[in-house]
Coordinates of C-alpha atoms in Angstrom, one line a residue:
Chain K
X985 CA -31.8 -33.1 21.1
X986 CA -29.8 -34.8 18.4
X987 CA -32.1 -33.3 15.8
X988 CA -31.4 -29.8 17.2
X989 CA -27.6 -30.4 17.0
X990 CA -27.9 -31.7 13.5
X991 CA -30.1 -28.7 12.4
X992 CA -27.6 -26.3 14.0
X993 CA -24.7 -28.1 12.2
X994 CA -26.5 -27.9 8.9
X995 CA -27.4 -24.2 9.5
X996 CA -23.7 -23.5 10.3
X997 CA -22.6 -25.4 7.2
X998 CA -24.9 -23.5 4.9
X999 CA -23.9 -20.2 6.5
X1000 CA -20.3 -21.0 5.6
X1001 CA -20.9 -22.1 2.1
X1002 CA -23.2 -19.1 1.5
X1003 CA -20.4 -16.8 2.6
X1004 CA -17.2 -16.2 0.7
X1005 CA -14.9 -19.1 0.0
X1006 CA -14.8 -21.3 3.1
X1007 CA -11.0 -21.5 2.6
X1008 CA -8.8 -23.6 4.8
X1009 CA -5.2 -22.9 5.2
X1010 CA -3.2 -25.5 3.3
X1011 CA 0.3 -26.5 4.3
X1012 CA 1.7 -26.1 0.8
X1013 CA 0.6 -22.4 0.8
X1014 CA 2.4 -21.9 4.1
X1015 CA 5.5 -23.5 2.7
X1016 CA 5.3 -21.1 -0.2
X1017 CA 5.0 -18.1 2.2
X1018 CA 8.1 -19.2 4.1
X1019 CA 9.9 -19.5 0.7
X1020 CA 8.9 -16.0 -0.2
X1021 CA 10.3 -14.6 3.0
X1022 CA 13.5 -16.5 2.8
X1023 CA 14.0 -15.5 -0.8
X1024 CA 13.3 -11.9 -0.3
X1025 CA 15.9 -11.8 2.5
X1026 CA 18.8 -13.4 0.6
X1027 CA 18.2 -12.4 -3.0
X1028 CA 19.8 -9.5 -4.8
X1029 CA 17.7 -7.9 -7.5
X1030 CA 17.1 -4.7 -9.5
X1031 CA 13.9 -3.7 -11.2
X1032 CA 11.1 -1.2 -11.8
X1033 CA 7.7 -1.5 -10.3
X1034 CA 4.4 0.3 -10.5
X1035 CA 2.6 0.9 -7.2
X1036 CA -1.0 2.0 -6.7
X1037 CA -1.9 3.5 -3.3
X1038 CA -5.5 4.6 -3.1
X1039 CA -6.0 6.6 -6.3
X1040 CA -2.3 7.4 -6.7
X1041 CA -0.1 5.4 -9.2
X1042 CA 3.6 5.8 -9.1
X1043 CA 6.6 4.1 -10.7
X1044 CA 9.6 3.2 -8.5
X1045 CA 13.1 1.7 -9.1
X1046 CA 14.5 -0.6 -6.5
X1047 CA 17.9 -2.3 -6.2
X1048 CA 19.0 -4.6 -3.5
X1049 CA 22.4 -6.2 -3.1
X1050 CA 23.1 -8.8 -0.4
X1051 CA 26.8 -9.8 0.0
X1052 CA 29.4 -10.2 2.7
X1053 CA 29.1 -6.5 3.7
X1054 CA 25.4 -7.0 4.5
X1055 CA 22.3 -5.5 2.8
X1056 CA 22.4 -2.4 0.7
X1057 CA 19.3 -1.1 -1.0
X1058 CA 18.2 1.9 -3.0
X1059 CA 14.6 2.9 -3.8
X1060 CA 13.8 5.9 -6.0
X1061 CA 10.5 7.5 -7.0
X1062 CA 10.5 7.9 -10.8
X1063 CA 7.2 9.9 -10.8
X1064 CA 6.2 13.1 -9.0
X1065 CA 8.2 14.6 -6.1
X1066 CA 11.7 13.2 -6.2
X1067 CA 12.4 10.9 -3.2
X1068 CA 15.2 8.5 -2.7
X1069 CA 15.7 6.0 0.1
X1070 CA 19.1 4.5 0.8
X1071 CA 19.6 1.6 3.2
X1072 CA 22.9 0.4 4.5
X1073 CA 22.2 -2.5 6.9
X1074 CA 20.4 -0.9 9.9
X1075 CA 20.6 2.7 8.6
X1076 CA 18.0 4.3 6.3
X1077 CA 18.4 7.7 4.7
X1078 CA 15.6 9.5 3.0
X1079 CA 16.7 12.2 0.5
X1080 CA 14.1 14.9 -0.4
X1081 CA 16.0 17.0 -2.9
X1082 CA 13.2 19.6 -3.3
X1083 CA 13.7 20.8 0.3
X1084 CA 17.3 19.6 0.5
X1085 CA 16.4 17.5 3.5
X1086 CA 17.8 14.2 4.4
X1087 CA 16.2 12.2 7.1
X1088 CA 18.4 9.6 8.7
X1089 CA 17.2 6.7 10.8
X1090 CA 19.6 4.7 12.8
X1091 CA 19.7 2.4 15.7
X1092 CA 21.8 3.6 18.6
X1093 CA 22.1 0.3 20.5
X1094 CA 23.6 -2.8 19.1
X1095 CA 20.9 -5.3 19.9
X1096 CA 19.2 -6.0 16.6
X1097 CA 15.4 -5.4 16.4
X1098 CA 13.2 -8.4 16.5
X1099 CA 12.8 -9.8 13.0
X1100 CA 9.6 -8.3 11.4
X1101 CA 9.4 -11.4 9.3
X1102 CA 6.0 -13.0 9.3
X1103 CA 5.6 -16.1 11.3
X1104 CA 3.5 -18.6 9.3
X1105 CA 1.9 -20.3 12.4
X1106 CA 0.9 -16.9 13.8
X1107 CA -0.3 -15.9 10.3
X1108 CA -2.5 -19.0 10.0
X1109 CA -4.4 -17.9 13.2
X1110 CA -5.4 -14.6 11.6
X1111 CA -5.6 -15.5 7.9
X1112 CA -6.8 -18.4 5.8
X1113 CA -3.9 -19.0 3.5
X1114 CA -4.2 -20.9 0.2
X1115 CA -2.6 -21.3 -3.2
X1116 CA -4.1 -19.5 -6.2
X1117 CA -3.4 -19.8 -9.9
X1118 CA 0.0 -19.6 -11.7
X1119 CA 0.4 -16.5 -13.8
X1120 CA 3.1 -14.9 -15.9
X1121 CA 4.3 -11.5 -14.7
X1122 CA 7.2 -9.4 -15.9
X1123 CA 8.6 -12.4 -17.7
X1124 CA 8.4 -14.7 -14.6
X1125 CA 6.1 -17.6 -14.1
X1126 CA 4.5 -16.9 -10.7
X1127 CA 2.5 -18.8 -8.1
X1128 CA -0.3 -16.8 -6.4
X1129 CA -0.8 -17.1 -2.7
X1130 CA -4.0 -15.8 -1.1
X1131 CA -4.3 -14.5 2.5
X1132 CA -7.8 -14.1 3.5
X1133 CA -8.4 -12.3 6.9
X1134 CA -10.5 -14.1 9.4
X1135 CA -12.1 -10.9 10.7
X1136 CA -12.4 -7.2 9.8
X1137 CA -9.4 -6.1 11.8
X1138 CA -6.9 -6.7 9.0
X1139 CA -6.7 -6.5 5.3
X1140 CA -6.6 -9.3 2.8
X1141 CA -3.6 -10.0 0.5
X1142 CA -2.7 -11.7 -2.7
X1143 CA 0.9 -12.3 -3.5
X1144 CA 2.5 -13.6 -6.7
X1145 CA 6.0 -15.2 -6.3
X1146 CA 8.4 -16.4 -9.0
X1147 CA 8.2 -20.2 -9.2
X1148 CA 12.0 -20.6 -9.7
X1149 CA 13.3 -18.2 -6.9
X1150 CA 10.4 -17.4 -4.6
X1151 CA 10.9 -13.6 -5.3
X1152 CA 7.7 -11.5 -4.8
X1153 CA 6.8 -10.0 -8.2
X1154 CA 3.4 -8.6 -7.6
X1155 CA 1.1 -8.0 -4.5
X1156 CA -2.4 -6.7 -3.8
X1157 CA -4.0 -5.6 -0.6
X1158 CA -7.8 -5.7 -0.2
X1159 CA -9.9 -3.7 2.3
X1160 CA -13.0 -5.0 4.2
X1161 CA -15.2 -4.2 1.2
X1162 CA -12.9 -6.3 -1.0
X1163 CA -11.6 -3.2 -2.9
X1164 CA -7.9 -3.0 -3.9
X1165 CA -6.3 -0.4 -1.6
X1166 CA -2.7 -1.0 -2.5
X1167 CA -0.9 -3.0 -5.2
X1168 CA 2.4 -3.2 -6.8
X1169 CA 3.8 -5.1 -9.7
X1170 CA 7.3 -5.3 -11.2
X1171 CA 7.3 -4.3 -14.9
X1172 CA 11.0 -5.1 -15.2
X1173 CA 13.0 -7.3 -12.9
X1174 CA 16.4 -8.9 -12.8
X1175 CA 16.9 -11.4 -10.0
X1176 CA 20.5 -12.2 -9.1
X1177 CA 23.2 -11.8 -11.8
X1178 CA 25.6 -8.9 -11.9
X1179 CA 24.3 -5.8 -10.2
X1180 CA 26.7 -2.8 -10.0
X1181 CA 27.4 -1.3 -6.6
X1182 CA 26.7 2.1 -8.0
X1183 CA 23.0 1.2 -8.2
X1184 CA 22.7 1.2 -4.4
X1185 CA 24.5 4.6 -4.0
X1186 CA 22.6 7.8 -3.6
X1187 CA 22.1 9.8 -6.8
X1188 CA 21.4 13.0 -4.8
X1189 CA 23.9 12.9 -1.9
X1190 CA 26.7 14.4 -4.0
X1191 CA 24.6 17.2 -5.4
X1192 CA 25.4 20.0 -3.0
X1193 CA 26.5 20.1 0.6
X1194 CA 23.6 22.1 2.0
X1195 CA 21.5 19.1 3.0
X1196 CA 19.5 19.7 6.2
X1197 CA 19.9 16.6 8.2
X1198 CA 17.2 15.3 10.5
X1199 CA 18.6 12.5 12.5
X1200 CA 16.4 10.0 14.2
X1201 CA 18.2 7.7 16.6
X1202 CA 16.4 4.8 18.2
X1203 CA 17.0 2.9 21.4
X1204 CA 15.1 0.0 23.0
X1205 CA 12.9 1.2 25.9
X1206 CA 10.6 -0.1 28.6
X1207 CA 7.4 2.0 28.1
X1208 CA 5.4 -0.1 30.6
X1209 CA 7.8 1.1 33.3
X1210 CA 6.9 4.7 32.3
X1211 CA 3.2 3.8 32.8
X1212 CA 2.1 3.0 29.3
X1213 CA -0.1 -0.1 29.0
X1214 CA -1.9 -1.7 26.1
X1215 CA -4.5 -4.0 27.6
X1216 CA -7.1 -5.9 25.6
X1217 CA -5.5 -5.4 22.2
X1218 CA -7.6 -6.4 19.2
X1219 CA -7.6 -10.1 18.5
X1220 CA -4.4 -11.4 16.9
X1221 CA -2.2 -8.3 17.5
X1222 CA 0.8 -8.6 19.9
X1223 CA 3.6 -6.3 21.0
X1224 CA 6.8 -6.8 19.0
X1225 CA 9.1 -4.1 20.4
X1226 CA 9.2 -0.8 22.4
X1227 CA 11.6 2.1 21.6
X1228 CA 12.4 5.7 22.4
X1229 CA 13.3 7.7 19.4
X1230 CA 13.1 11.0 17.5
X1231 CA 10.2 11.5 15.1
X1232 CA 10.8 14.5 12.8
X1233 CA 11.7 17.4 15.2
X1234 CA 10.1 15.7 18.3
X1235 CA 12.6 14.1 20.6
X1236 CA 12.0 11.3 23.1
X1237 CA 9.0 9.9 21.5
X1238 CA 7.7 6.5 22.8
X1239 CA 7.2 4.0 20.0
X1240 CA 5.4 0.7 20.5
X1241 CA 5.3 -1.7 17.5
X1242 CA 2.5 -4.3 17.2
X1243 CA 1.9 -7.0 14.6
X1244 CA -0.5 -9.8 13.7
X1245 CA 2.2 -11.7 11.9
X1246 CA 1.9 -9.8 8.7
X1247 CA 0.5 -6.2 9.2
X1248 CA 2.3 -3.9 11.6
X1249 CA 1.0 -1.0 13.7
X1250 CA 3.0 1.7 15.4
X1251 CA 1.9 3.6 18.5
X1252 CA 3.7 6.9 19.0
X1253 CA 3.5 8.7 22.4
X1254 CA 4.9 12.2 22.9
X1255 CA 4.3 15.1 25.4
X1256 CA 1.8 17.6 24.2
X1257 CA 4.0 20.4 25.5
X1258 CA 6.7 19.5 23.0
X1259 CA 4.4 19.9 20.0
X1260 CA 4.5 23.5 18.7
X1261 CA 1.2 23.0 16.9
X1262 CA -1.3 20.3 16.9
X1263 CA -2.7 18.8 13.7
X1264 CA -6.3 17.5 13.5
X1265 CA -7.2 14.7 15.9
X1266 CA -9.1 11.6 14.9
X1267 CA -8.8 9.4 11.8
X1268 CA -6.9 10.1 8.5
X1269 CA -5.8 7.9 5.7
X1270 CA -3.3 7.5 2.9
X1271 CA -3.7 4.6 0.6
X1272 CA -3.5 1.5 2.7
X1273 CA -2.3 3.3 5.8
X1274 CA -4.7 4.5 8.5
X1275 CA -3.7 6.9 11.2
X1276 CA -5.5 7.8 14.4
X1277 CA -4.6 10.6 16.7
X1278 CA -5.9 11.3 20.3
X1279 CA -4.9 13.1 23.4
X1280 CA -4.3 11.1 26.6
X1281 CA -3.4 12.9 29.8
X1282 CA -0.7 15.4 28.8
X1283 CA 0.4 13.3 25.8
X1284 CA -0.4 13.0 22.1
X1285 CA -1.0 9.4 20.9
X1286 CA -0.6 8.7 17.2
X1287 CA -1.4 5.2 15.8
X1288 CA -0.2 4.3 12.3
X1289 CA -0.6 1.0 10.4
X1290 CA -1.5 -0.8 7.1
X1291 CA -4.7 -2.0 8.8
X1292 CA -8.4 -1.0 8.7
X1293 CA -9.5 2.2 10.3
X1294 CA -11.3 0.3 13.0
X1295 CA -8.0 -1.4 14.1
X1296 CA -6.0 1.8 14.5
X1297 CA -8.9 3.4 16.4
X1298 CA -9.3 0.5 18.7
X1299 CA -5.6 0.2 19.4
X1300 CA -5.4 4.0 20.2
X1301 CA -8.3 3.7 22.6
X1302 CA -6.8 0.6 24.3
X1303 CA -3.7 2.5 25.4
X1304 CA -3.8 3.4 29.1
X1305 CA -1.5 5.7 31.1
X1306 CA -0.7 5.4 34.8
X1307 CA 1.6 8.0 36.1
X1308 CA 4.6 6.3 37.7
X1309 CA 4.5 6.7 41.6
Chain L
X1463 CA -12.5 -3.8 -31.3
X1464 CA -11.8 -1.5 -28.3
X1465 CA -9.5 -4.1 -26.9
X1466 CA -7.5 -4.2 -30.2
X1467 CA -7.4 -0.4 -30.1
X1468 CA -6.0 -0.6 -26.5
X1469 CA -3.5 -3.2 -27.6
X1470 CA -2.4 -1.0 -30.5
X1471 CA -1.9 2.0 -28.2
X1472 CA 0.2 -0.2 -25.9
X1473 CA 2.2 -1.5 -28.8
X1474 CA 1.0 -5.0 -28.1
X1475 CA -1.0 -5.6 -31.3
X1476 CA 0.1 -7.7 -34.3
X1477 CA 0.8 -5.9 -37.5
X1478 CA -2.3 -7.3 -39.3
X1479 CA -4.4 -6.3 -36.3
X1480 CA -3.0 -2.8 -36.6
X1481 CA -3.9 -2.6 -40.2
X1482 CA -7.5 -3.6 -39.7
X1483 CA -7.7 -1.2 -36.7
X1484 CA -6.5 1.7 -38.9
X1485 CA -9.0 0.8 -41.6
X1486 CA -11.8 0.8 -39.1
X1487 CA -10.6 4.1 -37.6
X1488 CA -10.8 5.8 -41.0
X1489 CA -14.4 4.8 -41.4
X1490 CA -15.8 4.9 -37.9
X1491 CA -16.0 8.3 -36.2
X1492 CA -17.1 6.7 -32.9
X1493 CA -14.0 4.6 -32.9
X1494 CA -11.9 7.6 -33.6
X1495 CA -13.4 9.3 -30.5
X1496 CA -12.5 6.3 -28.5
X1497 CA -9.0 6.4 -29.9
X1498 CA -8.7 10.0 -28.8
X1499 CA -10.0 9.2 -25.4
X1500 CA -7.6 6.3 -24.9
X1501 CA -4.7 8.5 -25.7
X1502 CA -6.0 11.2 -23.4
X1503 CA -6.2 8.6 -20.6
X1504 CA -2.8 7.2 -21.4
X1505 CA -1.4 10.7 -21.2
X1506 CA -3.2 11.3 -17.9
X1507 CA -1.7 8.1 -16.4
X1508 CA 1.8 9.2 -17.5
X1509 CA 1.1 12.7 -16.2
X1510 CA 1.6 14.5 -19.5
X1511 CA -1.6 16.4 -19.5
X1512 CA -2.8 20.0 -19.4
X1513 CA -4.5 20.9 -16.1
X1514 CA -7.9 20.8 -17.5
X1515 CA -7.6 17.2 -18.4
X1516 CA -10.0 15.8 -15.9
X1517 CA -12.7 18.3 -17.0
X1518 CA -12.2 17.3 -20.6
X1519 CA -12.5 13.6 -19.9
X1520 CA -15.6 14.3 -17.8
X1521 CA -17.2 16.4 -20.5
X1522 CA -16.5 13.8 -23.2
X1523 CA -17.9 11.0 -21.1
X1524 CA -20.9 13.0 -19.8
X1525 CA -21.8 13.7 -23.4
X1526 CA -22.2 10.0 -24.1
X1527 CA -25.7 8.6 -23.8
X1528 CA -26.4 7.2 -20.4
X1529 CA -28.4 4.1 -20.5
X1530 CA -28.4 3.9 -16.8
X1531 CA -30.8 6.8 -16.5
X1532 CA -34.3 5.6 -15.4
X1533 CA -37.4 7.0 -17.1
X1534 CA -38.5 9.9 -15.0
X1535 CA -41.5 9.3 -12.8
X1536 CA -44.0 12.2 -12.9
X1537 CA -43.5 14.5 -10.0
X1538 CA -39.9 13.6 -9.3
X1539 CA -36.9 15.7 -10.2
X1540 CA -35.6 13.9 -13.3
X1541 CA -32.9 16.5 -14.1
X1542 CA -31.1 16.0 -10.8
X1543 CA -31.4 12.2 -11.0
X1544 CA -30.0 12.1 -14.5
X1545 CA -27.1 14.4 -13.6
X1546 CA -26.2 12.3 -10.6
X1547 CA -26.3 9.0 -12.5
X1548 CA -24.4 10.3 -15.5
X1549 CA -21.7 11.6 -13.2
X1550 CA -21.5 8.2 -11.5
X1551 CA -21.4 6.5 -14.9
X1552 CA -18.7 8.8 -16.1
X1553 CA -16.6 8.2 -13.1
X1554 CA -17.0 4.4 -13.6
X1555 CA -16.1 4.7 -17.2
X1556 CA -13.0 6.7 -16.4
X1557 CA -11.9 4.0 -14.0
X1558 CA -12.7 1.2 -16.3
X1559 CA -11.1 2.6 -19.4
X1560 CA -8.1 3.9 -17.3
X1561 CA -7.3 0.5 -16.0
X1562 CA -7.8 -1.1 -19.5
X1563 CA -5.1 1.2 -20.8
X1564 CA -2.8 0.0 -18.0
X1565 CA -3.4 -3.7 -18.3
X1566 CA -0.9 -4.6 -15.6
X1567 CA -3.5 -3.9 -12.9
X1568 CA -7.1 -4.9 -12.6
X1569 CA -9.4 -3.6 -9.9
X1570 CA -11.7 -6.6 -9.8
X1571 CA -12.2 -7.9 -6.3
X1572 CA -11.2 -11.4 -7.3
X1573 CA -9.8 -12.4 -3.9
X1574 CA -9.4 -12.7 -1.0
X1575 CA -12.8 -12.0 0.4
X1576 CA -13.3 -11.3 4.1
X1577 CA -14.7 -14.4 5.9
X1578 CA -17.9 -13.7 7.7
X1579 CA -18.3 -10.3 6.1
X1580 CA -22.0 -9.6 5.7
X1581 CA -23.2 -6.2 4.8
X1582 CA -20.2 -3.8 5.0
X1583 CA -20.5 -1.4 7.9
X1584 CA -20.4 2.3 7.0
X1585 CA -16.7 3.2 6.9
X1586 CA -15.2 5.4 9.5
X1587 CA -14.8 8.8 7.9
X1588 CA -11.1 9.5 7.2
X1589 CA -9.5 12.6 5.8
X1590 CA -6.2 12.5 4.0
X1591 CA -3.1 12.2 6.2
X1592 CA -2.1 15.8 7.3
X1593 CA 1.2 17.3 6.2
X1594 CA 2.9 17.0 9.6
X1595 CA 2.1 13.3 9.8
X1596 CA 4.8 12.3 7.2
X1597 CA 7.4 11.7 9.9
X1598 CA 5.2 9.2 11.6
X1599 CA 4.7 7.3 8.4
X1600 CA 8.5 7.4 7.8
X1601 CA 9.2 6.2 11.4
X1602 CA 6.7 3.3 11.0
X1603 CA 7.9 1.9 7.7
X1604 CA 11.0 0.2 9.1
X1605 CA 8.7 -2.1 11.0
X1606 CA 6.2 -2.7 8.3
X1607 CA 6.6 -6.2 6.9
X1608 CA 3.4 -6.4 5.0
X1609 CA 4.9 -5.4 1.7
X1610 CA 6.7 -8.6 1.6
X1611 CA 9.5 -7.8 -0.7
X1612 CA 10.7 -6.5 2.6
X1613 CA 13.6 -4.2 3.2
X1614 CA 13.1 -0.8 1.9
X1615 CA 10.1 -1.2 -0.4
X1616 CA 7.4 -0.2 2.2
X1617 CA 9.0 3.3 2.2
X1618 CA 6.9 4.1 -0.9
X1619 CA 4.1 4.7 1.5
X1620 CA 5.6 7.8 3.1
X1621 CA 4.0 11.1 2.2
X1622 CA 5.0 12.4 -1.3
X1623 CA 4.4 16.1 -0.8
X1624 CA 6.9 17.8 1.5
X1625 CA 7.3 21.5 1.9
X1626 CA 10.1 22.8 4.0
X1627 CA 7.9 24.8 6.3
X1628 CA 6.8 22.9 9.3

């Protein structure tokens, strides 16, 4: 009996060492992650980064100012179709000058949304986290942190953070075949110092008064009371919040947000009758984002997330509807 | 040598390296071809190219000898095999050289690897996100913490192309 146990243990041991790095989460790496999250919340910065999503490479300029008036940010695409995102605390405006459209997202109730900050303990259940090498990026000496998923229901990540401030300078996301599906890296970055307020103001807002405004208000909601249930979610994913909101021209869309501590998944639920036309059902993809659409009763369900295709599909198929009595 | 060439194009080479590069360029037609190709790819990455760029790069690479092509076994269809392999090799070369010209990124799967991943399962077939889906992507990004510079950065993932008609 003992021999059997020993043989099994040996077999298990060799299986681990034969596989990819049998990495254990180390406390130092978790402390580093916490530092990255803290830093990125309180730091002001301005810089240019290059981002690759799937086969597409684009350059972006980002500025973030944190002061007594809160958080103000501006993000602008420097390549391709002009796009600009302006954030003033809880309000985000997306300017699309080619169609003179501005999409506004704001929260209608005062209770703040739960923090979408990663929880290191939760993370350690779903990822092995360890420190990598130190490397110089955009003039900053950076520490690499590796997050290796424990199953195929989420992507892997490698993050590079400035040794001095904890600011994230570069990041890569890997799919289940270990291919890079998304990455970004700053090519120029100023952390702290003097950043002009002008840099977080819209460059487009003043150019004409004919903006078509699409406003999306959000309120907290209890979708379970409406009969929507997510039973048997994939391992590691849990519900973060539930909302009612507009999505584009659709009003009263149910929105459930799930997370595994790092990746987020959104479930959108809307009546089929309200959709003028129906796009293709099933799976679609853009870079790191997978999207899965299905019909359920008289509703259209759309699941979106920076997670593998298998995860969005499973989550979509886990949703149940019981008409309220 | 090709690395030096790449460095020179990126303005990262030392003066003496540049001088030796230029001498070699004068004498070596193959190196000159590589020089042209690197500029072509650099232009493509910056988006300053004529519409037929991909075709020109493909042609240039397809014209290079393909050492991957196996010797034809009698009775098989060597032409089709060679064509397929040369296309694959060309695509690989484009990717490799492309990323060399943009040294910021590398596509090597250095880490992390998926624990317990054996043979990868065939991927679920996915089509590009349809036009009307951009609003879902936009609505999702506020809640996406995974691009950990937080705040507004995840919005880069929203659909680029937007035409007013919906």
